[in-house]
Coordinates of C-alpha atoms in Angstrom, one line a residue:
M1 CA 187.8 184.7 72.3
R2 CA 187.9 186.7 75.6
K3 CA 185.6 185.5 78.3
N4 CA 182.8 187.8 79.6
L5 CA 183.0 190.4 76.9
L6 CA 180.9 193.4 77.8
P7 CA 178.3 195.0 75.4
L8 CA 177.9 198.7 75.0
D9 CA 176.2 200.4 77.8
P10 CA 173.5 202.8 76.5
G11 CA 173.5 204.7 79.8
K12 CA 177.2 205.8 79.6
T13 CA 178.5 208.9 78.0
Y14 CA 180.7 208.5 74.8
L15 CA 183.0 211.3 73.6
V16 CA 183.9 210.9 69.9
T17 CA 186.5 213.3 68.6
G18 CA 186.5 213.9 64.9
A19 CA 182.8 213.2 64.8
A20 CA 182.3 215.1 61.6
G21 CA 185.0 213.1 60.0
F22 CA 184.5 209.9 58.0
I23 CA 185.0 207.1 60.7
G24 CA 183.8 209.4 63.5
F25 CA 180.5 210.0 61.7
H26 CA 179.8 206.3 61.1
L27 CA 180.8 205.5 64.8
C28 CA 178.5 208.1 66.2
Q29 CA 175.6 206.7 63.9
K30 CA 176.3 203.2 65.3
L31 CA 176.3 204.4 68.9
L32 CA 173.1 206.3 68.4
A33 CA 171.5 203.3 66.6
A34 CA 172.5 201.1 69.6
G35 CA 170.5 203.3 71.9
C36 CA 173.3 205.2 73.5
R37 CA 171.7 208.3 75.2
R38 CA 174.8 210.6 75.4
V39 CA 177.0 210.8 72.4
I40 CA 179.2 213.9 72.5
G41 CA 180.8 214.8 69.1
F42 CA 183.8 217.0 69.0
D43 CA 185.3 218.5 65.7
N44 CA 186.9 221.6 64.5
L45 CA 185.5 221.3 61.0
N46 CA 188.8 222.2 59.3
D47 CA 189.0 222.7 55.6
Y48 CA 191.4 219.9 54.7
Y49 CA 188.6 218.8 52.4
D50 CA 185.1 219.9 51.6
V51 CA 183.6 221.3 54.8
S52 CA 180.0 221.0 53.4
L53 CA 180.5 217.2 53.5
K54 CA 181.4 217.4 57.1
K55 CA 178.4 219.6 57.8
A56 CA 176.1 217.2 55.9
R57 CA 177.4 214.3 58.2
L58 CA 176.6 216.4 61.2
D59 CA 173.2 217.2 59.9
E60 CA 172.5 213.5 59.8
L61 CA 173.9 212.9 63.3
K62 CA 171.8 215.7 64.8
K63 CA 168.7 213.8 63.8
G64 CA 169.7 211.3 66.5
K65 CA 168.4 211.7 69.9
G66 CA 171.1 212.0 72.4
F67 CA 173.7 213.5 70.1
V68 CA 175.5 216.7 71.2
F69 CA 178.0 218.5 69.1
V70 CA 180.9 220.7 70.3
L71 CA 182.8 222.8 67.9
G72 CA 186.5 222.8 69.0
D73 CA 190.1 222.0 68.3
L74 CA 192.2 219.4 70.2
A75 CA 195.0 221.8 70.2
D76 CA 192.8 224.1 72.3
K77 CA 193.4 222.6 75.8
K78 CA 190.9 225.0 77.5
T79 CA 188.0 224.0 75.3
L80 CA 188.8 220.3 75.7
E81 CA 188.9 220.7 79.5
E82 CA 185.5 222.3 79.5
V83 CA 184.1 219.4 77.5
F84 CA 185.4 216.8 80.1
V85 CA 184.1 218.9 83.0
K86 CA 180.7 219.4 81.5
F87 CA 180.0 216.0 80.1
A88 CA 182.3 213.7 82.2
P89 CA 182.7 211.1 79.5
D90 CA 183.0 207.5 80.5
Y91 CA 184.5 206.5 77.2
V92 CA 186.7 208.6 74.9
I93 CA 187.2 207.6 71.3
N94 CA 189.8 209.8 69.7
L95 CA 189.4 209.8 66.0
A96 CA 190.3 213.4 65.4
A97 CA 193.6 213.7 63.5
Q98 CA 195.2 215.4 60.5
A99 CA 195.0 212.6 58.1
G100 CA 196.7 212.0 54.7
V101 CA 200.3 210.9 53.9
R102 CA 201.1 213.2 51.0
Y103 CA 199.6 216.2 52.8
S104 CA 202.1 215.6 55.6
I105 CA 205.0 216.3 53.1
T106 CA 203.7 219.8 52.4
N107 CA 202.0 220.8 55.6
P108 CA 203.9 219.1 58.5
E109 CA 202.9 221.6 61.1
A110 CA 199.2 220.6 60.9
Y111 CA 200.2 217.1 61.9
I112 CA 202.2 218.2 65.0
N113 CA 199.3 220.4 66.1
S114 CA 196.6 217.8 65.7
N115 CA 198.2 214.4 66.1
I116 CA 200.8 215.3 68.7
I117 CA 199.7 218.3 70.7
G118 CA 196.0 217.4 70.3
F119 CA 196.5 213.8 71.4
F120 CA 198.6 215.0 74.3
N121 CA 195.7 217.2 75.4
I122 CA 193.4 214.2 75.2
L123 CA 195.7 212.1 77.5
E124 CA 196.0 215.0 79.9
A125 CA 192.2 215.3 80.1
C126 CA 191.8 211.6 80.7
R127 CA 194.5 211.8 83.3
H128 CA 192.8 214.7 85.3
H129 CA 189.2 213.3 84.5
P130 CA 189.5 209.5 84.7
V131 CA 187.7 207.6 82.0
T132 CA 186.8 203.9 81.8
H133 CA 188.6 203.3 78.4
L134 CA 190.4 205.5 75.9
V135 CA 190.3 204.2 72.4
Y136 CA 192.3 206.0 69.7
A137 CA 193.0 205.8 66.1
S138 CA 196.5 204.8 64.9
S139 CA 197.2 203.7 61.3
S140 CA 198.7 201.0 59.2
S141 CA 201.2 203.7 58.0
V142 CA 203.2 202.9 61.2
Y143 CA 204.5 199.9 59.4
G144 CA 206.5 202.0 57.1
L145 CA 209.2 200.3 55.2
N146 CA 208.5 196.8 56.8
K147 CA 208.7 194.1 54.2
K148 CA 207.2 191.1 56.1
V149 CA 203.5 190.7 55.4
P150 CA 200.9 190.4 56.7
F151 CA 201.8 193.2 59.2
S152 CA 201.5 192.0 62.8
T153 CA 201.2 194.2 65.9
E154 CA 204.3 192.2 67.1
D155 CA 206.4 193.7 64.3
K156 CA 208.8 196.5 65.0
V157 CA 207.5 199.9 63.7
D158 CA 210.5 202.2 63.7
R159 CA 210.9 202.9 60.0
P160 CA 208.1 205.4 59.1
V161 CA 208.2 207.0 55.6
S162 CA 206.0 210.0 56.4
L163 CA 205.6 212.4 59.2
Y164 CA 202.0 211.2 59.5
A165 CA 203.2 207.8 60.3
A166 CA 205.7 209.1 62.7
T167 CA 202.9 211.1 64.6
K168 CA 200.7 207.9 64.8
K169 CA 203.5 205.8 66.3
S170 CA 204.2 208.7 68.7
D171 CA 200.6 208.5 69.7
E172 CA 200.9 204.8 70.6
L173 CA 204.0 205.5 72.7
M174 CA 202.4 208.4 74.5
A175 CA 199.3 206.3 75.2
Y176 CA 201.3 203.5 76.7
C177 CA 203.3 205.9 78.8
Y178 CA 200.1 207.4 80.3
T179 CA 198.6 204.0 80.8
N180 CA 201.7 203.1 82.7
L181 CA 201.9 206.3 84.8
Y182 CA 198.3 207.2 85.3
K183 CA 196.4 203.8 84.8
I184 CA 194.4 205.0 81.8
P185 CA 193.2 201.9 80.0
S186 CA 194.0 202.5 76.3
T187 CA 193.6 200.7 73.0
G188 CA 195.1 201.9 69.7
L189 CA 193.6 200.9 66.4
R190 CA 195.7 200.6 63.3
F191 CA 193.2 201.2 60.5
F192 CA 193.9 199.9 57.0
T193 CA 192.8 202.0 54.0
V194 CA 189.2 202.6 55.1
Y195 CA 186.6 203.4 52.4
G196 CA 182.8 203.7 52.1
P197 CA 179.8 206.0 51.9
F198 CA 180.3 209.6 53.2
G199 CA 184.0 209.0 52.9
R200 CA 187.0 211.3 52.4
P201 CA 187.2 213.0 49.0
D202 CA 191.0 213.0 49.1
M203 CA 191.2 209.2 49.1
A204 CA 191.8 207.3 45.9
Y205 CA 188.4 205.5 45.7
F206 CA 186.5 208.8 46.1
S207 CA 188.7 211.0 43.8
F208 CA 188.9 208.3 41.1
T209 CA 185.0 208.0 41.1
E210 CA 184.6 211.7 40.9
K211 CA 187.1 212.0 37.9
I212 CA 185.8 208.9 36.1
V213 CA 182.3 210.3 36.2
K214 CA 183.4 213.6 34.9
G215 CA 185.6 212.1 32.2
K216 CA 188.8 213.3 33.7
P217 CA 192.1 211.4 33.9
I218 CA 193.1 209.5 37.1
E219 CA 196.7 209.3 38.4
V220 CA 197.7 205.7 39.2
F221 CA 201.0 205.6 41.1
N222 CA 203.8 203.2 40.7
H223 CA 202.1 202.2 37.4
G224 CA 199.4 200.4 39.4
D225 CA 202.0 198.0 41.0
M226 CA 200.9 198.7 44.6
Y227 CA 198.8 196.7 47.1
R228 CA 196.4 197.8 49.7
D229 CA 194.3 196.2 52.4
F230 CA 191.0 197.9 51.7
T231 CA 188.7 197.8 54.7
Y232 CA 185.0 198.8 54.5
V233 CA 183.9 201.4 57.1
D234 CA 181.1 199.3 58.6
D235 CA 183.6 196.6 59.4
I236 CA 185.9 199.2 61.1
V237 CA 183.0 200.5 63.2
E238 CA 181.8 197.1 64.2
A239 CA 185.3 196.3 65.6
I240 CA 185.4 199.7 67.4
V241 CA 182.0 199.1 69.2
R242 CA 183.1 195.7 70.3
I243 CA 186.3 197.1 71.7
I244 CA 185.0 200.2 73.4
P245 CA 183.4 198.5 76.5
N246 CA 186.2 196.0 76.9
K247 CA 189.3 197.7 78.2
P248 CA 192.5 195.6 77.5
L249 CA 193.7 192.8 79.8
P250 CA 196.9 193.7 81.7
D251 CA 200.1 192.9 79.9
E252 CA 203.2 191.5 81.5
S253 CA 203.9 194.7 83.3
G254 CA 200.3 195.0 84.5
N255 CA 199.5 197.8 82.0
E256 CA 196.1 197.9 80.5
A257 CA 197.3 198.9 77.0
K258 CA 196.8 197.2 73.7
V259 CA 197.1 197.9 69.9
Y260 CA 195.0 196.1 67.2
N261 CA 195.1 195.9 63.4
I262 CA 191.8 196.5 61.9
G263 CA 192.0 195.4 58.2
N264 CA 190.4 193.1 55.8
N265 CA 193.3 190.6 56.1
H266 CA 193.4 190.6 52.3
T267 CA 195.5 192.7 49.9
E268 CA 194.3 194.0 46.6
S269 CA 196.4 195.4 43.7
L270 CA 195.8 199.0 42.8
K271 CA 195.2 197.8 39.2
H272 CA 192.5 195.4 40.3
F273 CA 190.9 198.0 42.4
V274 CA 190.7 200.4 39.4
D275 CA 189.3 197.5 37.3
V276 CA 186.5 196.8 39.8
L277 CA 185.7 200.5 40.1
Q278 CA 185.4 200.9 36.4
E279 CA 183.1 197.9 36.1
I280 CA 180.8 199.2 39.0
L281 CA 180.6 202.7 37.4
G282 CA 180.1 201.2 33.9
K283 CA 182.7 203.7 32.5
K284 CA 186.3 203.4 31.5
A285 CA 188.8 205.5 33.3
L286 CA 191.5 207.7 31.5
I287 CA 194.5 206.5 33.3
E288 CA 197.8 208.5 33.7
Y289 CA 200.5 206.2 35.2
K290 CA 202.9 207.9 37.6
P291 CA 205.9 206.8 39.7
M292 CA 205.8 206.0 43.4
Q293 CA 205.2 209.1 45.4
P294 CA 207.2 210.3 48.5
G295 CA 205.7 208.8 51.7
D296 CA 203.9 205.9 49.9
V297 CA 204.5 202.3 50.7
Y298 CA 204.4 199.4 48.3
E299 CA 202.0 197.2 50.3
T300 CA 199.7 197.0 53.3
Y301 CA 198.2 193.8 54.6
A302 CA 196.8 193.3 58.0
D303 CA 197.2 190.3 60.4
V304 CA 194.0 190.4 62.5
D305 CA 194.6 187.3 64.6
D306 CA 194.7 189.3 67.8
L307 CA 191.3 190.9 66.9
V308 CA 189.8 187.6 66.1
N309 CA 191.1 185.9 69.1
A310 CA 189.9 188.7 71.5
F311 CA 186.6 189.5 70.0
G312 CA 185.7 186.8 67.5
F313 CA 185.4 189.3 64.7
A314 CA 187.3 190.1 61.5
P315 CA 186.4 192.5 58.7
K316 CA 185.0 190.6 55.7
T317 CA 183.4 193.0 53.2
S318 CA 184.9 192.4 49.7
I319 CA 186.1 195.3 47.6
E320 CA 183.4 194.6 45.1
E321 CA 180.6 194.8 47.7
G322 CA 182.1 197.7 49.5
L323 CA 182.6 199.9 46.2
K324 CA 179.0 199.1 45.1
K325 CA 177.7 200.5 48.4
F326 CA 180.0 203.6 48.0
W327 CA 178.7 204.1 44.4
L328 CA 175.1 203.9 45.5
W329 CA 175.7 206.6 48.1
Y330 CA 177.7 208.7 45.7
Q331 CA 174.9 208.7 43.1
S332 CA 172.4 209.7 45.8
Y333 CA 174.5 212.4 47.3
Y334 CA 176.1 214.0 44.2
L335 CA 174.2 213.0 41.1
K336 CA 170.5 213.0 42.3
K337 CA 170.3 216.4 44.0

């Protein structure tokens, strides 16, 4: 483990983009619970999925003392510049992005605007208003057609199978470039299939739950022969808060840039995932088996040795435990109103 790891400093200012999103919401909650007195949330509240869910997350965050919300789009450079001038963030955690592999097939422009132009604007803002550390979301999707598992950050990632994956790899390259040119310490986080309460309705665990509850059929791709490294959101956030105050150690070129996998270091079959969900819900699913979809990969599986070696932490929540917590939240949010 790295020596002299720093804890979060409650007196600093934290800018979290995508604050109304799934991971951004949970991170802001964690920062506020840790006593951070200035947490600036930035989000455009787009309608990729149910906006009322995003607003409900914001309502929860606004209960926390020290949270300030700014409505804006990363592609709007002027608004972003105003945020950096007004709040002078010490730490920037960029979680805003257009997510979803399949959506990138039908709406590619949204990914260029958010994940490329938007992230470029973040880098430019950090360049002109220096920050202590830029932490940004990447994705396990960058591993694309790689066959060797578990996926290591040392592996080549030059065979993406979706535009979404290509934009995330581009973000890593852009961040390294800006770290090299302008000395902006940066850490990219390759998230692996994040799930949990207040999650994204477009993701399988959420949409499957909704359809099973309503007695509607679920579509299981590649006939269930797919594997994912499901990672519970609390584990993701715990890793992020350990990383935020600790900028990377210089690499062989002297650059303070690093990329970590954040995954459960355990792969589950889609079939087992559905079996566990049915057991937790106490209801059988109507299953329609489908072929592999464009942009999908057969397996994701995270090697988290770097994360453990640096921070002494690895995600550990089992799919059984995590789905139970999600189901408790789902019932309280949707079924008990």
